[in-house]
């Protein structure tokens, strides 16, 4: 499975005491791919440096760059789908460039994606993505016929 992780969710999964830490641990265990672009990495660095320390920001970015399950995307087209917060478009553009399964975000600006029939982009809130972790493996599609989780199950927890 391949995801794009919004910065607000990255901040939530990092603390060792966070309820969302299993998402970070699953990433480090290579259970899913994290797609990023240079503009996403720049935002990660900016926000992490402001909300933590420069050393923590550097360590997190180095980890992301070293992980074999990190996909560095080159974005060739900017869709401009989100008009309420244009900076959020970097996540949409990256997701489309790498054919990500989901954008994981708690940001309500991504609700605008639902207003567009094309391109198709799926968003999950962080708690919904965490609920999927037991079924996620790196090379198994979530909707594979042998997967225990049905499309209807996912539809119940998908939001955005």
Coordinates of N, CA and C in Angstrom, one line a residue:
X1 N 0.8 -1.2 0.0 CA 0.0 0.0 0.0 C 0.9 1.2 0.0
X2 N 0.5 2.2 -0.7 CA 1.2 3.5 -0.8 C 0.3 4.6 -0.4
X3 N 0.9 5.4 0.5 CA 0.2 6.6 1.1 C 1.0 7.9 0.9
X4 N 0.3 9.0 1.0 CA 0.9 10.3 1.2 C 0.4 10.8 2.6
X5 N 1.3 11.2 3.4 CA 1.0 11.6 4.8 C 1.1 13.1 5.0
X6 N -0.1 13.7 5.3 CA -0.1 15.1 5.6 C 0.7 15.4 6.8
X7 N 1.3 16.6 6.9 CA 2.2 17.0 7.9 C 1.5 16.9 9.3
X8 N 0.2 17.2 9.4 CA -0.4 17.2 10.7 C -0.4 15.7 11.3
X9 N -0.5 14.8 10.4 CA -0.5 13.4 10.8 C 1.0 12.9 11.1
X10 N 1.9 13.4 10.4 CA 3.3 13.1 10.7 C 3.6 13.5 12.1
X11 N 3.2 14.7 12.5 CA 3.4 15.2 13.8 C 2.7 14.3 14.9
X12 N 1.6 13.8 14.5 CA 0.8 13.0 15.5 C 1.4 11.6 15.7
X13 N 2.1 11.0 14.7 CA 2.6 9.7 14.8 C 4.0 9.6 15.4
X14 N 4.7 10.7 15.6 CA 6.1 10.6 16.0 C 6.3 10.4 17.5
X15 N 5.5 11.0 18.4 CA 5.8 10.8 19.8 C 5.7 9.4 20.3
X16 N 6.6 8.9 21.1 CA 6.5 7.5 21.5 C 5.3 7.2 22.4
X17 N 4.7 8.3 23.0 CA 3.5 8.1 23.8 C 2.2 8.3 23.0
X18 N 2.3 8.6 21.7 CA 1.2 8.9 20.9 C 0.3 7.6 20.7
X19 N -1.0 7.8 20.7 CA -1.9 6.7 20.3 C -1.7 6.3 18.9
X20 N -1.1 7.2 18.1 CA -0.9 6.9 16.6 C 0.5 6.4 16.3
X21 N 1.3 6.2 17.3 CA 2.7 5.7 17.1 C 2.7 4.4 16.3
X22 N 1.7 3.5 16.4 CA 1.8 2.3 15.6 C 1.9 2.5 14.1
X23 N 1.4 3.7 13.6 CA 1.5 4.0 12.2 C 3.0 4.3 11.9
X24 N 3.7 5.0 12.7 CA 5.1 5.3 12.5 C 5.9 4.0 12.6
X25 N 5.6 3.1 13.5 CA 6.3 1.8 13.7 C 6.0 0.9 12.5
X26 N 4.8 1.0 11.9 CA 4.5 0.2 10.7 C 5.3 0.7 9.5
X27 N 5.4 2.0 9.4 CA 6.3 2.6 8.4 C 7.7 2.1 8.5
X28 N 8.3 2.2 9.7 CA 9.6 1.8 9.9 C 9.8 0.3 9.7
X29 N 8.8 -0.5 9.8 CA 8.8 -1.9 9.6 C 8.5 -2.2 8.1
X30 N 8.4 -1.2 7.3 CA 8.2 -1.3 5.9 C 6.9 -2.0 5.5
X31 N 5.8 -1.8 6.3 CA 4.5 -2.4 6.0 C 3.7 -1.6 4.9
X32 N 4.1 -0.4 4.7 CA 3.5 0.4 3.6 C 4.6 1.4 3.1
X33 N 4.3 1.9 1.9 CA 5.2 2.9 1.3 C 4.7 4.3 1.6
X34 N 5.6 5.2 1.9 CA 5.3 6.6 2.1 C 5.8 7.4 0.9
X35 N 4.9 8.0 0.2 CA 5.3 8.9 -1.0 C 5.5 10.3 -0.5
X36 N 6.6 10.9 -1.0 CA 6.9 12.3 -0.7 C 7.4 13.0 -1.9
X37 N 7.3 14.3 -1.9 CA 8.0 15.1 -3.0 C 8.9 16.0 -2.2
X38 N 9.7 16.7 -3.0 CA 10.6 17.7 -2.4 C 9.9 18.8 -1.6
X39 N 8.7 19.2 -2.2 CA 7.9 20.2 -1.5 C 7.3 19.7 -0.2
X40 N 6.9 18.4 -0.2 CA 6.4 17.8 1.1 C 7.5 17.7 2.1
X41 N 8.7 17.3 1.7 CA 9.9 17.2 2.6 C 10.2 18.5 3.2
X42 N 10.1 19.6 2.3 CA 10.4 20.9 2.8 C 9.4 21.4 3.9
X43 N 8.1 21.0 3.7 CA 7.1 21.4 4.7 C 7.3 20.6 5.9
X44 N 7.6 19.3 5.8 CA 7.9 18.5 7.0 C 9.0 19.1 7.8
X45 N 10.1 19.5 7.1 CA 11.3 20.1 7.8 C 10.9 21.4 8.5
X46 N 10.1 22.3 7.8 CA 9.7 23.6 8.3 C 8.9 23.4 9.6
X47 N 7.9 22.5 9.5 CA 6.9 22.4 10.6 C 7.6 21.6 11.8
X48 N 8.3 20.5 11.4 CA 9.0 19.8 12.5 C 10.0 20.7 13.2
X49 N 10.7 21.5 12.5 CA 11.7 22.4 13.2 C 11.0 23.4 14.1
X50 N 9.9 23.9 13.7 CA 9.1 24.8 14.5 C 8.5 24.2 15.7
X51 N 8.0 23.0 15.6 CA 7.2 22.4 16.6 C 8.0 21.4 17.5
X52 N 9.2 21.0 17.0 CA 10.1 20.2 17.9 C 11.4 20.9 18.0
X53 N 12.5 20.2 17.6 CA 13.8 20.9 17.6 C 14.4 20.6 16.2
X54 N 15.4 21.4 15.8 CA 16.1 21.2 14.6 C 16.7 19.8 14.5
X55 N 17.2 19.3 15.6 CA 17.8 17.9 15.6 C 16.7 16.8 15.4
X56 N 15.6 17.0 16.0 CA 14.5 16.0 15.8 C 14.1 16.1 14.3
X57 N 13.9 17.3 13.8 CA 13.5 17.4 12.4 C 14.5 16.8 11.5
X58 N 15.8 17.0 11.7 CA 16.8 16.4 10.9 C 16.8 14.9 11.0
X59 N 16.6 14.3 12.2 CA 16.6 12.9 12.3 C 15.4 12.3 11.6
X60 N 14.3 12.9 11.7 CA 13.1 12.4 11.1 C 13.2 12.4 9.5
X61 N 13.7 13.5 9.0 CA 13.9 13.6 7.6 C 15.0 12.6 7.1
X62 N 16.0 12.4 7.9 CA 17.1 11.5 7.5 C 16.5 10.1 7.4
X63 N 15.6 9.7 8.4 CA 15.0 8.4 8.4 C 14.1 8.3 7.2
X64 N 13.3 9.3 6.9 CA 12.4 9.2 5.7 C 13.2 9.0 4.5
X65 N 14.3 9.7 4.3 CA 15.2 9.6 3.2 C 15.9 8.2 3.1
X66 N 16.2 7.6 4.2 CA 16.9 6.3 4.2 C 15.9 5.1 4.0
X67 N 14.7 5.3 4.4 CA 13.8 4.1 4.4 C 13.6 3.6 3.0
X68 N 13.8 2.3 2.8 CA 13.6 1.8 1.4 C 12.1 1.8 0.9
X69 N 11.2 2.0 1.8 CA 9.8 2.1 1.5 C 9.3 3.6 1.3
X70 N 10.3 4.5 1.2 CA 9.9 5.9 0.8 C 10.0 6.0 -0.7
X71 N 9.0 6.6 -1.2 CA 8.9 6.9 -2.7 C 9.1 8.4 -2.9
X72 N 10.2 8.8 -3.5 CA 10.4 10.2 -3.8 C 9.8 10.5 -5.1
X73 N 8.8 11.3 -5.1 CA 8.0 11.6 -6.3 C 8.5 12.9 -7.0
X74 N 8.5 12.9 -8.3 CA 8.7 14.1 -9.0 C 7.3 14.5 -9.6
X75 N 6.8 15.6 -9.2 CA 5.5 16.1 -9.6 C 5.7 16.9 -10.9
X76 N 5.0 16.5 -11.9 CA 5.1 17.2 -13.2 C 3.9 18.1 -13.5
X77 N 2.8 17.8 -12.8 CA 1.6 18.6 -13.0 C 0.9 19.0 -11.7
X78 N 0.5 20.2 -11.6 CA -0.1 20.7 -10.4 C -1.6 20.9 -10.7
X79 N -2.4 20.1 -10.0 CA -3.8 20.0 -10.3 C -4.6 21.2 -9.7
X80 N -4.2 21.8 -8.6 CA -4.9 22.9 -8.0 C -6.3 22.6 -7.5
X81 N -6.5 21.4 -7.0 CA -7.9 21.0 -6.6 C -8.3 21.7 -5.4
X82 N -7.4 21.8 -4.4 CA -7.8 22.4 -3.1 C -7.6 23.9 -3.2
X83 N -8.7 24.7 -3.1 CA -8.6 26.1 -3.3 C -8.7 26.8 -1.9
X84 N -9.1 26.2 -0.9 CA -9.2 26.8 0.4 C -7.8 26.9 1.1
X85 N -6.9 26.1 0.8 CA -5.5 26.1 1.3 C -4.6 25.6 0.2
X86 N -4.2 26.4 -0.6 CA -3.4 26.0 -1.8 C -2.2 25.2 -1.4
X87 N -1.6 25.4 -0.3 CA -0.4 24.6 0.1 C -0.7 23.1 0.2
X88 N -2.0 22.8 0.5 CA -2.3 21.4 0.6 C -2.3 20.6 -0.7
X89 N -2.3 21.4 -1.8 CA -2.2 20.7 -3.1 C -1.0 19.9 -3.4
X90 N 0.1 20.2 -2.7 CA 1.3 19.4 -2.9 C 1.1 17.9 -2.5
X91 N 0.2 17.7 -1.6 CA -0.1 16.3 -1.2 C -0.9 15.6 -2.2
X92 N -1.9 16.3 -2.7 CA -2.7 15.8 -3.8 C -1.9 15.5 -5.1
X93 N -1.1 16.5 -5.4 CA -0.2 16.3 -6.6 C 0.7 15.1 -6.5
X94 N 1.3 14.9 -5.3 CA 2.2 13.8 -5.1 C 1.4 12.5 -5.1
X95 N 0.2 12.4 -4.5 CA -0.6 11.2 -4.5 C -1.0 10.8 -5.9
X96 N -1.3 11.8 -6.8 CA -1.6 11.5 -8.1 C -0.4 11.0 -8.9
X97 N 0.7 11.6 -8.7 CA 1.9 11.3 -9.4 C 2.4 9.9 -9.1
X98 N 2.2 9.4 -7.9 CA 2.6 8.0 -7.6 C 1.5 7.0 -7.5
X99 N 0.3 7.4 -7.9 CA -0.9 6.5 -7.7 C -1.0 6.0 -6.3
X100 N -1.0 6.9 -5.4 CA -1.1 6.5 -4.0 C -2.5 5.9 -3.7
X101 N -2.6 5.0 -2.8 CA -3.9 4.4 -2.4 C -4.7 5.5 -1.6
X102 N -4.0 6.2 -0.7 CA -4.7 7.2 0.1 C -3.8 8.4 0.4
X103 N -4.4 9.5 0.7 CA -3.8 10.6 1.4 C -4.3 10.5 2.8
X104 N -3.4 10.4 3.8 CA -3.8 10.3 5.2 C -3.7 11.7 5.8
X105 N -4.8 12.2 6.2 CA -4.9 13.6 6.7 C -6.0 13.8 7.7
X106 N -5.8 14.7 8.6 CA -6.9 15.1 9.5 C -7.4 16.6 9.1
X107 N -6.9 17.1 8.0 CA -7.2 18.4 7.6 C -8.5 18.5 6.8
X108 N -9.4 19.3 7.2 CA -10.7 19.4 6.6 C -10.7 20.0 5.2
X109 N -9.6 20.7 4.9 CA -9.5 21.3 3.5 C -9.5 20.2 2.4
X110 N -9.1 19.0 2.8 CA -9.1 17.9 1.8 C -10.5 17.4 1.5
X111 N -11.6 17.9 2.2 CA -12.9 17.6 1.9 C -13.3 18.1 0.5
X112 N -12.6 19.1 0.0 CA -12.9 19.6 -1.4 C -12.6 18.5 -2.4
X113 N -11.8 17.5 -2.1 CA -11.5 16.5 -3.1 C -12.8 15.7 -3.5
X114 N -13.7 15.6 -2.6 CA -15.0 14.9 -2.9 C -15.8 15.6 -4.0
X115 N -15.6 16.9 -4.1 CA -16.3 17.6 -5.1 C -15.9 17.4 -6.6
X116 N -14.8 16.6 -6.7 CA -14.3 16.3 -8.1 C -14.4 14.9 -8.4
X117 N -15.0 14.6 -9.6 CA -15.1 13.2 -10.0 C -13.8 12.7 -10.6
X118 N -13.0 13.6 -11.1 CA -11.7 13.2 -11.7 C -10.7 14.3 -11.3
X119 N -9.6 14.0 -10.9 CA -9.0 12.6 -10.7 C -9.6 12.0 -9.4
X120 N -9.6 10.7 -9.3 CA -10.1 10.0 -8.2 C -9.0 10.0 -7.1
X121 N -9.2 10.5 -6.0 CA -8.3 10.5 -4.9 C -9.0 10.1 -3.6
X122 N -8.5 9.1 -2.9 CA -9.1 8.7 -1.6 C -8.3 9.3 -0.5
X123 N -9.1 9.7 0.5 CA -8.5 10.3 1.7 C -9.0 9.5 2.9
X124 N -8.1 9.3 3.9 CA -8.4 8.7 5.2 C -8.0 9.6 6.3
X125 N -8.8 9.7 7.3 CA -8.3 10.3 8.6 C -7.3 9.4 9.2
X126 N -6.4 9.9 10.0 CA -5.4 9.1 10.7 C -5.9 8.0 11.5
X127 N -7.0 8.2 12.2 CA -7.5 7.1 13.0 C -8.1 6.0 12.1
X128 N -8.6 6.3 11.0 CA -9.1 5.3 10.0 C -8.0 4.5 9.4
X129 N -6.9 5.2 9.1 CA -5.7 4.5 8.5 C -5.1 3.6 9.6
X130 N -5.1 4.0 10.8 CA -4.6 3.2 11.9 C -5.4 1.9 12.1
X131 N -6.7 2.1 11.9 CA -7.6 0.9 12.0 C -7.4 -0.1 10.9
X132 N -6.8 0.3 9.8 CA -6.5 -0.6 8.7 C -5.2 -1.3 8.9
X133 N -4.3 -0.8 9.8 CA -3.0 -1.4 9.9 C -2.9 -2.9 10.0
X134 N -3.9 -3.6 10.8 CA -3.8 -5.0 10.8 C -3.9 -5.7 9.5
X135 N -4.5 -5.1 8.5 CA -4.7 -5.7 7.2 C -3.6 -5.3 6.2
X136 N -2.8 -4.3 6.5 CA -1.9 -3.8 5.5 C -0.5 -4.5 5.5
X137 N -0.1 -4.9 4.3 CA 1.2 -5.3 4.1 C 1.7 -4.6 2.8
X138 N 3.0 -4.5 2.7 CA 3.6 -3.6 1.6 C 3.1 -4.0 0.3
X139 N 3.1 -5.3 -0.1 CA 2.8 -5.7 -1.5 C 1.5 -6.3 -1.7
X140 N 0.6 -6.2 -0.7 CA -0.8 -6.7 -0.9 C -1.8 -5.6 -1.0
X141 N -2.5 -5.6 -2.1 CA -3.5 -4.5 -2.3 C -4.6 -4.7 -1.2
X142 N -5.1 -3.6 -0.7 CA -6.1 -3.7 0.4 C -7.4 -4.4 0.0
X143 N -7.7 -4.3 -1.3 CA -9.0 -4.9 -1.7 C -8.8 -6.2 -2.4
X144 N -7.6 -6.8 -2.2 CA -7.4 -8.2 -2.8 C -8.5 -9.1 -2.3
X145 N -8.9 -10.0 -3.2 CA -10.0 -10.9 -2.8 C -9.8 -11.7 -1.6
X146 N -8.5 -12.0 -1.3 CA -8.3 -12.8 -0.1 C -8.1 -12.0 1.2
X147 N -8.2 -10.7 1.0 CA -8.1 -9.8 2.2 C -9.4 -9.9 3.0
X148 N -9.3 -9.8 4.3 CA -10.4 -9.9 5.2 C -11.3 -8.7 5.2
X149 N -10.7 -7.6 4.8 CA -11.4 -6.3 4.8 C -12.1 -6.1 3.5
X150 N -13.4 -5.9 3.5 CA -14.1 -5.7 2.3 C -14.2 -4.2 2.0
X151 N -14.6 -3.9 0.7 CA -14.7 -2.5 0.3 C -15.7 -1.8 1.2
X152 N -16.8 -2.5 1.6 CA -17.8 -1.9 2.5 C -17.2 -1.5 3.8
X153 N -16.3 -2.4 4.3 CA -15.7 -2.1 5.6 C -14.9 -0.9 5.5
X154 N -14.1 -0.7 4.5 CA -13.3 0.5 4.3 C -14.1 1.7 4.1
X155 N -15.2 1.6 3.4 CA -16.1 2.7 3.1 C -16.7 3.3 4.4
X156 N -16.9 2.4 5.4 CA -17.5 2.8 6.7 C -16.5 3.7 7.4
X157 N -15.2 3.5 7.3 CA -14.2 4.2 8.0 C -13.5 5.3 7.2
X158 N -13.7 5.3 5.9 CA -13.1 6.3 5.1 C -13.8 7.7 5.2
X159 N -13.1 8.7 5.4 CA -13.6 10.0 5.4 C -12.7 11.0 4.7
X160 N -13.1 12.2 4.6 CA -12.3 13.3 4.1 C -13.1 13.9 3.0

